[in-house]
Coordinates of C-alpha atoms in Angstrom, one line a residue:
X1 CA 10.4 13.3 26.8
X2 CA 7.6 13.5 24.4
X3 CA 6.5 17.3 23.5
X4 CA 2.8 18.4 23.8
X5 CA 1.6 20.3 21.2
X6 CA -0.8 23.4 22.1
X7 CA -4.6 22.3 22.0
X8 CA -5.8 24.9 19.5
X9 CA -7.2 24.7 16.1
X10 CA -4.5 26.8 14.1
X11 CA -1.5 25.0 15.8
X12 CA -3.2 21.4 15.3
X13 CA -3.8 22.5 11.8
X14 CA -0.1 23.6 11.1
X15 CA 0.8 20.5 12.7
X16 CA -1.1 18.5 9.9
X17 CA -3.3 16.8 12.6
X18 CA -6.4 18.2 10.9
X19 CA -7.3 18.5 7.1
X20 CA -8.4 21.5 5.2
X21 CA -12.1 20.4 5.4
X22 CA -11.8 19.9 9.4
X23 CA -9.9 23.3 9.9
X24 CA -12.1 25.4 7.5
X25 CA -15.2 23.9 8.6
X26 CA -14.5 24.7 12.2
X27 CA -13.0 28.2 11.7
X28 CA -16.5 29.1 9.7
X29 CA -18.6 27.6 12.4
X30 CA -16.6 29.6 15.0
X31 CA -16.8 32.7 13.0
X32 CA -20.7 32.3 12.6
X33 CA -21.4 31.7 16.6
X34 CA -18.6 34.2 17.7
X35 CA -16.8 31.3 19.3
X36 CA -13.2 31.8 20.8
X37 CA -12.9 28.9 23.3
X38 CA -10.2 26.7 21.8
X39 CA -11.7 23.4 23.2
X40 CA -14.9 24.2 21.4
X41 CA -13.3 25.1 17.9
X42 CA -11.0 22.0 18.2
X43 CA -13.7 19.8 19.2
X44 CA -15.8 21.1 16.1
X45 CA -12.7 19.9 13.9
X46 CA -12.5 16.5 15.8
X47 CA -16.0 15.6 14.9
X48 CA -15.2 16.3 11.3
X49 CA -12.1 14.2 11.4
X50 CA -14.0 11.3 13.2
X51 CA -16.5 11.3 10.7
X52 CA -13.7 11.0 7.8
X53 CA -12.6 8.0 10.0
X54 CA -15.9 6.4 10.0
X55 CA -17.1 7.3 13.3
X56 CA -20.9 8.9 13.8
X57 CA -19.8 10.8 16.5
X58 CA -16.9 11.9 19.0
X59 CA -16.7 9.9 22.2
X60 CA -15.7 12.7 24.8
X61 CA -15.8 10.6 27.8
X62 CA -13.2 7.9 26.3
X63 CA -11.0 10.5 24.9
X64 CA -10.6 13.0 27.5
X65 CA -7.5 13.0 29.3
X66 CA -5.8 10.8 26.9
X67 CA -2.6 11.4 24.7
X68 CA -2.5 10.7 21.1
X69 CA 0.4 11.4 18.5
X70 CA 0.1 14.1 16.2
X71 CA 1.3 11.9 13.1
X72 CA 3.0 8.8 12.5
X73 CA 6.2 10.9 11.3
X74 CA 6.4 13.2 14.4
X75 CA 7.2 12.6 18.2
X76 CA 4.7 15.4 19.1
X77 CA 1.6 14.5 21.2
X78 CA -1.9 15.9 21.7
X79 CA -3.0 15.8 25.4
X80 CA -6.9 16.0 25.2
X81 CA -8.5 18.1 28.0
X82 CA -9.9 16.3 31.2
X83 CA -13.6 15.3 31.0
X84 CA -15.1 18.2 33.3
X85 CA -13.2 20.9 31.4
X86 CA -14.0 19.5 28.2
X87 CA -17.7 19.2 28.9
X88 CA -18.2 22.5 30.7
X89 CA -16.5 24.2 27.8
X90 CA -19.1 22.5 25.3
X91 CA -22.1 23.0 27.5
X92 CA -21.2 26.8 27.5
X93 CA -20.9 27.2 23.8
X94 CA -23.6 28.4 21.6
X95 CA -22.5 26.1 18.9
X96 CA -23.7 23.1 21.1
X97 CA -26.9 21.8 22.6
X98 CA -28.7 18.7 23.1
X99 CA -31.0 19.1 20.0
X100 CA -30.6 19.7 16.5
X101 CA -31.0 23.3 16.5
X102 CA -27.4 24.0 17.1
X103 CA -24.4 22.6 14.7
X104 CA -23.2 20.3 17.2
X105 CA -25.1 18.0 19.6
X106 CA -23.9 16.7 22.8
X107 CA -26.1 13.8 24.2
X108 CA -26.6 12.3 27.5
X109 CA -23.8 9.9 27.0
X110 CA -21.4 12.7 26.2
X111 CA -21.0 11.9 22.6
X112 CA -20.8 14.7 20.2
X113 CA -22.2 14.8 16.9
X114 CA -23.0 16.9 13.8
X115 CA -26.7 17.7 14.3
X116 CA -27.4 16.0 10.7
X117 CA -25.8 12.5 12.1
X118 CA -27.7 13.0 15.5
X119 CA -30.9 13.7 13.5
X120 CA -30.5 10.4 11.3
X121 CA -29.4 8.1 14.1
X122 CA -32.7 9.1 16.1
X123 CA -35.1 8.8 13.1
X124 CA -33.4 5.2 12.3
X125 CA -33.8 4.2 15.7
X126 CA -37.4 5.5 16.0
X127 CA -38.2 3.9 12.6
X128 CA -37.0 0.4 13.7
X129 CA -38.5 0.6 17.3
X130 CA -41.8 1.4 15.7
X131 CA -41.7 -1.7 13.3
X132 CA -40.7 -3.8 16.3
X133 CA -43.7 -2.7 18.3
X134 CA -46.2 -3.7 15.5
X135 CA -48.4 -6.7 16.5
X136 CA -47.4 -9.9 14.2
X137 CA -50.3 -10.5 11.7
X138 CA -52.6 -13.1 12.2
X139 CA -51.8 -15.9 9.8
X140 CA -52.7 -19.8 9.4
X141 CA -49.6 -21.2 11.7
X142 CA -50.7 -24.7 10.5
X143 CA -50.1 -23.8 6.8
X144 CA -46.8 -21.9 7.6
X145 CA -45.6 -25.1 9.4
X146 CA -46.5 -27.4 6.6
X147 CA -44.6 -25.1 3.9
X148 CA -41.7 -24.9 6.4
X149 CA -41.4 -28.6 6.1
X150 CA -41.3 -28.6 2.4
X151 CA -38.0 -26.6 2.5
X152 CA -36.0 -27.7 5.7
X153 CA -35.2 -31.3 6.8
X154 CA -36.9 -31.7 9.9
X155 CA -33.8 -33.8 11.4
X156 CA -31.0 -31.3 10.6
X157 CA -30.3 -29.2 13.4
X158 CA -28.4 -26.7 11.4
X159 CA -31.2 -25.4 9.6
X160 CA -33.1 -24.6 12.8
X161 CA -31.8 -20.9 12.6
X162 CA -32.9 -20.5 8.9
X163 CA -36.3 -22.1 9.6
X164 CA -36.9 -19.8 12.6
X165 CA -35.7 -16.8 10.5
X166 CA -38.1 -17.5 7.7
X167 CA -41.2 -18.0 10.2
X168 CA -40.4 -14.8 11.9
X169 CA -40.1 -13.1 8.2
X170 CA -43.9 -14.2 7.4
X171 CA -45.3 -13.1 10.9
X172 CA -43.5 -10.1 12.0
X173 CA -42.9 -6.6 10.5
X174 CA -39.0 -6.9 11.1
X175 CA -36.5 -9.7 10.7
X176 CA -32.9 -9.5 10.8
X177 CA -30.6 -12.4 9.7
X178 CA -26.6 -12.4 10.1
X179 CA -24.3 -14.9 8.5
X180 CA -21.2 -15.4 6.5
X181 CA -20.8 -17.0 3.0
X182 CA -22.1 -20.5 2.8
X183 CA -24.6 -20.2 5.9
X184 CA -27.6 -20.0 3.5
X185 CA -28.8 -16.3 3.3
X186 CA -29.2 -16.5 -0.4
X187 CA -31.5 -19.7 0.2
X188 CA -33.5 -18.1 3.0
X189 CA -34.2 -15.3 0.7
X190 CA -35.5 -17.5 -1.9
X191 CA -37.8 -19.4 0.6
X192 CA -39.1 -16.4 2.1
X193 CA -40.0 -14.9 -1.4
X194 CA -41.8 -18.2 -2.4
X195 CA -43.6 -18.8 0.7
X196 CA -45.0 -15.2 0.8
X197 CA -46.4 -15.8 -2.9
X198 CA -47.6 -19.4 -2.0
X199 CA -49.3 -18.4 1.1
X200 CA -51.3 -15.4 -0.7
X201 CA -52.1 -17.8 -3.5
X202 CA -53.8 -20.6 -1.2
X203 CA -55.2 -18.3 1.0
X204 CA -56.7 -16.1 -2.0
X205 CA -55.0 -13.2 -0.8
X206 CA -53.7 -10.4 -3.2
X207 CA -50.1 -11.1 -4.5
X208 CA -47.6 -9.4 -2.4
X209 CA -45.3 -6.7 -3.7
X210 CA -41.8 -7.9 -2.9
X211 CA -38.7 -5.8 -3.6
X212 CA -35.3 -7.0 -3.3
X213 CA -32.4 -4.6 -2.9
X214 CA -28.8 -4.3 -2.0
X215 CA -26.3 -1.5 -1.9
X216 CA -24.3 -2.4 -5.0
X217 CA -24.9 -3.9 -8.6
X218 CA -22.9 -6.7 -7.6
X219 CA -24.6 -7.6 -4.6
X220 CA -28.1 -6.9 -6.4
X221 CA -27.3 -9.3 -9.1
X222 CA -27.1 -12.2 -6.7
X223 CA -30.8 -11.7 -5.7
X224 CA -33.7 -12.8 -8.2
X225 CA -35.2 -9.4 -9.4
X226 CA -32.8 -7.6 -7.2
X227 CA -32.0 -3.8 -7.4
X228 CA -29.7 -1.3 -6.1
X229 CA -31.1 0.9 -3.3
X230 CA -30.5 3.9 -5.2
X231 CA -32.1 2.7 -8.3
X232 CA -35.3 1.7 -6.2
X233 CA -35.3 5.2 -4.3
X234 CA -34.6 7.1 -7.3
X235 CA -32.2 10.2 -6.9
X236 CA -33.3 13.4 -7.9
X237 CA -31.8 15.0 -10.7
X238 CA -31.7 18.5 -9.6
X239 CA -32.1 18.1 -5.9
X240 CA -30.4 16.3 -3.2
X241 CA -32.5 13.3 -2.0
X242 CA -34.8 10.8 -3.4
X243 CA -37.9 10.5 -5.1
X244 CA -39.2 7.9 -2.7
X245 CA -38.8 9.3 0.7
X246 CA -40.8 9.4 4.2
X247 CA -43.6 11.6 2.5
X248 CA -43.5 9.6 -0.8
X249 CA -43.6 5.9 0.3
X250 CA -42.5 2.8 -2.0
X251 CA -45.2 0.4 -3.1
X252 CA -44.3 -2.5 -1.1
X253 CA -45.6 -5.4 1.1
X254 CA -42.2 -6.9 1.5
X255 CA -38.7 -5.7 1.3
X256 CA -35.7 -7.7 1.4
X257 CA -32.2 -5.9 2.3
X258 CA -29.2 -7.8 1.5
X259 CA -25.3 -7.2 2.2
X260 CA -26.5 -4.5 5.1
X261 CA -23.3 -4.2 6.6
X262 CA -22.2 -2.0 3.5
X263 CA -25.1 0.5 4.1
X264 CA -24.2 3.7 6.0
X265 CA -26.3 5.4 8.5
X266 CA -27.9 8.0 6.0
X267 CA -28.7 5.5 3.4
X268 CA -30.1 3.1 5.8
X269 CA -32.2 5.6 7.2
X270 CA -33.6 7.1 4.1
X271 CA -34.6 3.7 2.6
X272 CA -36.5 2.4 5.8
X273 CA -38.1 5.8 5.9
X274 CA -39.5 5.1 2.3
X275 CA -40.8 1.8 3.3
X276 CA -44.5 1.6 4.5
X277 CA -44.7 0.9 7.9
X278 CA -47.2 -2.0 7.6
X279 CA -44.7 -3.7 5.2
X280 CA -42.5 -6.8 6.3
X281 CA -38.7 -5.8 6.5
X282 CA -35.9 -8.4 6.1
X283 CA -32.6 -7.5 6.7
X284 CA -29.6 -9.7 5.9
X285 CA -25.7 -9.3 6.4
X286 CA -22.7 -10.4 8.2
X287 CA -21.9 -8.6 11.3
X288 CA -18.2 -9.8 11.1
X289 CA -17.8 -8.0 7.8
X290 CA -16.0 -4.5 7.3
X291 CA -18.4 -1.7 7.9
X292 CA -19.6 0.7 5.1
X293 CA -17.3 2.9 3.6
X294 CA -19.2 6.0 4.9
X295 CA -19.7 6.8 8.7
X296 CA -21.2 4.2 10.9
X297 CA -21.4 0.4 11.4
X298 CA -25.1 0.2 11.4
X299 CA -25.7 -3.6 10.9
X300 CA -23.5 -4.4 13.4
X301 CA -24.9 -1.8 15.9
X302 CA -28.5 -3.3 15.3
X303 CA -27.1 -6.9 15.9
X304 CA -25.9 -5.9 19.5
X305 CA -29.3 -4.5 20.5
X306 CA -30.7 -6.9 23.2
X307 CA -34.1 -5.6 22.7
X308 CA -34.2 -6.9 19.2
X309 CA -33.0 -10.5 20.3
X310 CA -36.2 -12.1 19.4
X311 CA -36.2 -10.7 15.7
X312 CA -32.4 -11.2 15.3
X313 CA -31.1 -14.9 13.7
X314 CA -27.6 -15.7 13.4
X315 CA -26.7 -18.4 10.6
X316 CA -23.3 -20.0 11.9
X317 CA -23.1 -23.3 10.1
X318 CA -21.5 -23.4 6.7
X319 CA -23.6 -25.7 4.4
X320 CA -21.0 -25.0 1.5
X321 CA -17.9 -26.3 3.1
X322 CA -19.4 -28.1 6.4
X323 CA -16.3 -27.3 8.5
X324 CA -13.9 -29.0 6.3
X325 CA -12.1 -26.1 4.4
X326 CA -9.2 -24.0 5.1
X327 CA -11.2 -21.0 4.2
X328 CA -13.7 -21.6 6.9
X329 CA -11.3 -22.6 9.5
X330 CA -9.5 -19.4 8.8
X331 CA -12.6 -17.2 9.1
X332 CA -13.6 -19.0 12.4
X333 CA -10.1 -18.3 13.7
X334 CA -10.3 -14.5 13.0
X335 CA -13.8 -14.3 14.4
X336 CA -12.4 -16.2 17.4
X337 CA -9.6 -13.6 18.0
X338 CA -7.5 -16.9 17.8
X339 CA -4.1 -15.8 16.3
X340 CA -2.1 -18.9 17.5
X341 CA -4.9 -21.0 15.3
X342 CA -4.5 -18.7 12.5
X343 CA -1.0 -19.2 12.2
X344 CA -1.0 -22.7 12.6
X345 CA -3.7 -23.0 9.5
X346 CA -1.4 -20.8 7.4
X347 CA 2.1 -22.2 7.9
X348 CA 1.1 -26.1 8.1
X349 CA -0.2 -26.1 4.5
X350 CA -2.8 -28.7 5.7
X351 CA -5.5 -27.3 3.5
X352 CA -5.1 -27.2 -0.1
X353 CA -7.5 -24.3 -0.6
X354 CA -5.1 -22.2 1.8
X355 CA -1.9 -20.9 0.3
X356 CA 0.3 -18.6 2.6
X357 CA 3.5 -16.7 1.0
X358 CA 5.2 -15.4 4.3
X359 CA 6.7 -12.2 3.2
X360 CA 9.7 -11.2 5.3
X361 CA 10.3 -7.4 5.6
X362 CA 11.5 -5.7 2.5
X363 CA 10.5 -8.5 0.1
X364 CA 9.1 -7.1 -2.9
X365 CA 5.3 -7.7 -3.5
X366 CA 5.6 -7.6 -7.3
X367 CA 7.4 -10.8 -7.4
X368 CA 4.4 -12.7 -5.7
X369 CA 2.1 -11.0 -8.0
X370 CA 4.2 -12.1 -10.8
X371 CA 4.0 -15.5 -9.6
X372 CA 0.1 -16.2 -9.6
X373 CA -1.1 -13.5 -12.3
X374 CA -0.6 -15.4 -15.6
X375 CA -2.5 -18.4 -14.2
X376 CA -5.2 -16.2 -12.3
X377 CA -6.0 -14.3 -15.3
X378 CA -5.0 -16.7 -18.0
X379 CA -8.8 -17.5 -18.8
X380 CA -9.7 -13.7 -18.8
X381 CA -7.2 -12.7 -21.3
X382 CA -7.5 -15.9 -23.4
X383 CA -11.4 -15.4 -23.8
X384 CA -12.3 -14.7 -27.3
X385 CA -15.8 -12.8 -26.7
X386 CA -16.9 -9.9 -24.7
X387 CA -19.4 -12.3 -23.2
X388 CA -16.8 -14.9 -22.2
X389 CA -14.5 -12.3 -20.6
X390 CA -17.2 -11.0 -18.5
X391 CA -18.1 -14.4 -17.5
X392 CA -14.6 -14.8 -16.2
X393 CA -14.5 -11.7 -14.1
X394 CA -15.2 -13.4 -10.8
X395 CA -12.7 -16.3 -11.4
X396 CA -9.5 -14.6 -9.9
X397 CA -9.1 -11.2 -8.1
X398 CA -6.1 -9.5 -6.3
X399 CA -7.2 -7.9 -3.0
X400 CA -5.2 -5.1 -1.2
X401 CA -5.9 -3.3 2.2
X402 CA -5.5 0.1 0.6
X403 CA -4.7 2.0 -2.6
X404 CA -1.3 3.5 -2.0
X405 CA 1.9 1.9 -1.5
X406 CA 4.0 -0.8 -2.8
X407 CA 1.4 -3.2 -1.6
X408 CA -1.6 -1.0 -2.8
X409 CA -4.2 -1.4 -5.5
X410 CA -2.5 1.3 -7.7
X411 CA 1.2 -0.2 -7.9
X412 CA -0.2 -3.8 -8.1
X413 CA -2.6 -2.7 -11.1
X414 CA 0.4 -1.1 -12.9
X415 CA 2.3 -4.5 -12.2
X416 CA -0.6 -6.5 -13.5
X417 CA -1.0 -4.4 -16.7
X418 CA 2.7 -4.6 -17.5
X419 CA 2.8 -8.2 -16.9
X420 CA -0.3 -9.1 -18.9
X421 CA 0.7 -6.8 -22.0
X422 CA 4.4 -8.4 -22.3
X423 CA 5.3 -10.5 -25.4
X424 CA 5.4 -13.9 -24.0
X425 CA 2.2 -13.9 -22.2
X426 CA -0.7 -15.8 -24.3
X427 CA 0.7 -14.1 -27.5
X428 CA -1.5 -11.3 -26.2
X429 CA -0.1 -8.7 -29.0
X430 CA -2.4 -10.9 -31.4
X431 CA -5.6 -10.0 -29.6
X432 CA -7.2 -7.1 -28.1
X433 CA -5.8 -6.1 -24.8
X434 CA -8.5 -6.5 -22.3
X435 CA -8.6 -4.7 -19.1
X436 CA -10.8 -5.3 -16.1
X437 CA -12.5 -1.8 -14.8
X438 CA -14.3 -0.7 -11.8
X439 CA -16.6 2.1 -11.6
X440 CA -16.0 4.7 -8.8
X441 CA -19.2 7.0 -9.0
X442 CA -22.7 6.8 -9.6
X443 CA -24.2 7.8 -13.1
X444 CA -27.9 7.3 -12.8
X445 CA -28.5 8.2 -16.5
X446 CA -26.3 5.6 -17.9
X447 CA -27.3 3.2 -15.3
X448 CA -23.6 2.7 -13.9
X449 CA -23.0 2.7 -10.1
X450 CA -19.8 2.6 -7.8
X451 CA -18.4 -0.7 -7.7
X452 CA -19.8 -1.9 -11.1
X453 CA -17.2 -4.0 -13.1
X454 CA -16.6 -4.4 -16.7
X455 CA -13.8 -4.8 -19.0
X456 CA -12.4 -2.1 -21.4
X457 CA -10.9 -3.1 -25.0
X458 CA -8.4 -1.2 -26.6
X459 CA -8.0 -1.1 -30.5
X460 CA -6.1 1.5 -32.7
X461 CA -6.1 4.0 -29.8
X462 CA -9.7 3.7 -28.7
X463 CA -11.4 2.2 -26.2
X464 CA -14.7 0.4 -25.7
X465 CA -16.1 -0.7 -22.4
X466 CA -18.7 -3.5 -21.4
X467 CA -20.7 -4.2 -18.5
X468 CA -23.4 -6.8 -17.7
X469 CA -26.7 -5.4 -16.5
X470 CA -28.9 -6.9 -13.7
X471 CA -30.9 -8.9 -16.1
X472 CA -27.7 -10.4 -17.6
X473 CA -27.5 -8.6 -20.4
X474 CA -24.2 -6.9 -22.1
X475 CA -24.3 -3.0 -22.4
X476 CA -21.7 -1.2 -24.5
X477 CA -20.1 2.2 -23.8
X478 CA -17.4 4.4 -25.4
X479 CA -14.6 4.6 -23.0
X480 CA -14.8 8.4 -22.9
X481 CA -18.5 8.4 -22.1
X482 CA -18.0 6.2 -18.9
X483 CA -18.3 7.9 -15.3
X484 CA -15.1 7.8 -13.3
X485 CA -13.4 4.3 -13.1
X486 CA -10.1 2.5 -12.0
X487 CA -8.2 -0.3 -13.4
X488 CA -9.5 -3.3 -11.1
X489 CA -7.1 -6.5 -11.8
X490 CA -6.7 -5.5 -8.1
X491 CA -9.2 -3.9 -5.8
X492 CA -9.5 -3.0 -2.1
X493 CA -11.1 -5.4 0.4
X494 CA -13.5 -2.9 1.2
X495 CA -14.7 -2.7 -2.6
X496 CA -14.9 -6.6 -2.7
X497 CA -17.7 -6.4 -0.3
X498 CA -21.0 -8.1 -1.9
X499 CA -18.5 -10.1 -4.3
X500 CA -17.1 -13.6 -4.4
X501 CA -14.3 -15.0 -6.6
X502 CA -13.4 -18.4 -7.2
X503 CA -9.5 -17.7 -6.2
X504 CA -8.1 -14.5 -4.5
X505 CA -4.6 -13.3 -3.8
X506 CA -5.1 -11.2 -0.9
X507 CA -1.7 -8.8 -0.1
X508 CA -1.3 -7.8 3.5
X509 CA 0.8 -4.6 4.2
X510 CA 4.3 -5.2 6.0
X511 CA 3.1 -2.7 8.7
X512 CA 0.1 -2.4 10.9
X513 CA -2.2 0.6 10.2
X514 CA -5.8 1.4 11.2
X515 CA -6.9 -0.3 8.3
X516 CA -5.4 -3.6 8.9
X517 CA -7.6 -5.2 11.4
X518 CA -9.7 -8.6 12.1
X519 CA -12.5 -7.3 10.1
X520 CA -10.4 -6.7 7.1
X521 CA -8.7 -10.2 7.2
X522 CA -12.2 -12.0 7.6
X523 CA -13.7 -9.9 4.8
X524 CA -11.0 -10.6 2.4
X525 CA -10.9 -14.3 3.4
X526 CA -14.4 -14.9 3.0
X527 CA -14.7 -13.4 -0.5
X528 CA -12.9 -16.7 -1.7
X529 CA -15.0 -19.5 -2.9
X530 CA -12.5 -22.2 -3.6
X531 CA -8.8 -20.9 -2.8
X532 CA -7.2 -18.1 -1.0
X533 CA -3.7 -17.2 -1.4
X534 CA -2.3 -14.8 1.2
X535 CA 0.7 -12.9 1.0
X536 CA 2.2 -11.1 3.9
X537 CA 4.0 -11.3 7.0
X538 CA 2.8 -13.7 9.6
X539 CA 3.5 -11.3 12.6
X540 CA 1.6 -8.2 11.1
X541 CA -1.3 -10.8 10.4
X542 CA -1.3 -12.2 14.0
X543 CA -1.5 -8.6 15.1
X544 CA -4.1 -7.6 12.9
X545 CA -6.3 -10.5 14.3
X546 CA -6.1 -8.7 17.7
X547 CA -7.1 -5.4 16.3
X548 CA -10.9 -4.7 15.8
X549 CA -12.5 -1.9 14.1
X550 CA -14.5 -0.2 16.8
X551 CA -16.5 3.0 15.4
X552 CA -18.0 5.4 17.7
X553 CA -21.7 5.5 17.7
X554 CA -24.9 6.0 19.7
X555 CA -27.0 3.8 17.5
X556 CA -27.2 0.8 19.9
X557 CA -28.0 2.8 22.9
X558 CA -30.6 4.9 21.2
X559 CA -32.3 2.0 19.5
X560 CA -32.4 0.1 22.9
X561 CA -33.8 3.2 24.5
X562 CA -36.4 3.8 21.8
X563 CA -37.5 0.0 22.3
X564 CA -37.5 0.1 25.7
X565 CA -40.0 3.3 25.7
X566 CA -42.1 1.7 23.0

């Protein structure tokens, strides 16, 4: 018989269900509001815990009456209150209301938020709905159609979604485009920019001010004159927030936002609020990818809003592989939730761009890493100059589901470094040892941002680091002056978003966890341009295809309501 643990804050904290942050935050709130009801204090800690897990809110309706394990290592269970009891306790608390005047907000759909995230969700919904309600500008439709014919082949049915997306971007104030690698998002972005400029020139209009942004430096580097969102908004040095905001707008006529699936709800809101309402906003991303590391799955939520159907364009045809590669077929099997097809593709060996290493239980991952590391990083290690080494950073990469454990980045990076330092590998002792590093925090003064990848050279006990800037220049730093950074021969799949590599070795854990999901597999596989090597247990991989990340959010419903009301 399972043991049910008492539903109170102290007990659940002692059972390690709540973190220190969850517990002490809930305690401080309870003290400030003289709150003694266990259901309310536990709810406060649950919202904090949910936020850490990527949810914007706590779904009371979905959680009420359910049973959950305290932890993987314990048999104890938590039985959550029934719906009526839970709602009544929240409604009787001074900590909870239906507006942002209290720390917790309970909405009409019985979702519980921190007031900050409820506020940002409403602000983002209002901003998007207002842009959608603006009438399209009057433009020379004949001229637009003629320009479109220059870029798109009339007889190719696969370009129709691209063509329609470009036309909407020119006319409407809001355009959303979703598509995977190879479906033409970069091409569409280029065409949109060119057509805005050509149209203005031919009609003797002022040249539009176009801003191209992405959440990371890697993603921004793929865009012509691209910048990171943070660098455009300009973070304040001594205060939270940005220089450009809803009260101090960017000077822009067009803003193109790429890799939008990586943007969390707070940053997404602040960015759109800093963009003039009359500007054209074009948002691009991939709804099948992993959501942002921070709370929310904003881009996916937006793509699910029916009221935006005339402004959303889905690019599905892969112009790069045209359905002929294993990588594309694998990604389609994953998005189609077809575990049997996925297994057949992995086991058959039919496609040369897909290699599968089926790891049985307790098989050391280090042996697989050793098998591929020498060839994978050979060109990087043998590069004679800094520039040459930086140019090889996208040739090969190891991707992991998480950082810890035998199959995590920490252990695999240790294995990689030992292998590449050994005597018999490329005569490396006669050269400077080069290590791939990734910045893990933002340093605005040095112009280095979370996710930026570079190399560190070691010589005589001293290290220098080199990074490529967005304008393709090489910048040198003393290693001691760098912001926080990690060895990056292996990185997490989350960190790989916005990047592509010629060959990838993707290591899948030998157990199912909340991290190992359909979105994780899809994101990792689609980072590979020419070859994917997957190391893992086939049964775990098949189970992962049937597990999907569902982040609790009220954004779709809130946005749908705002659009209807407008």
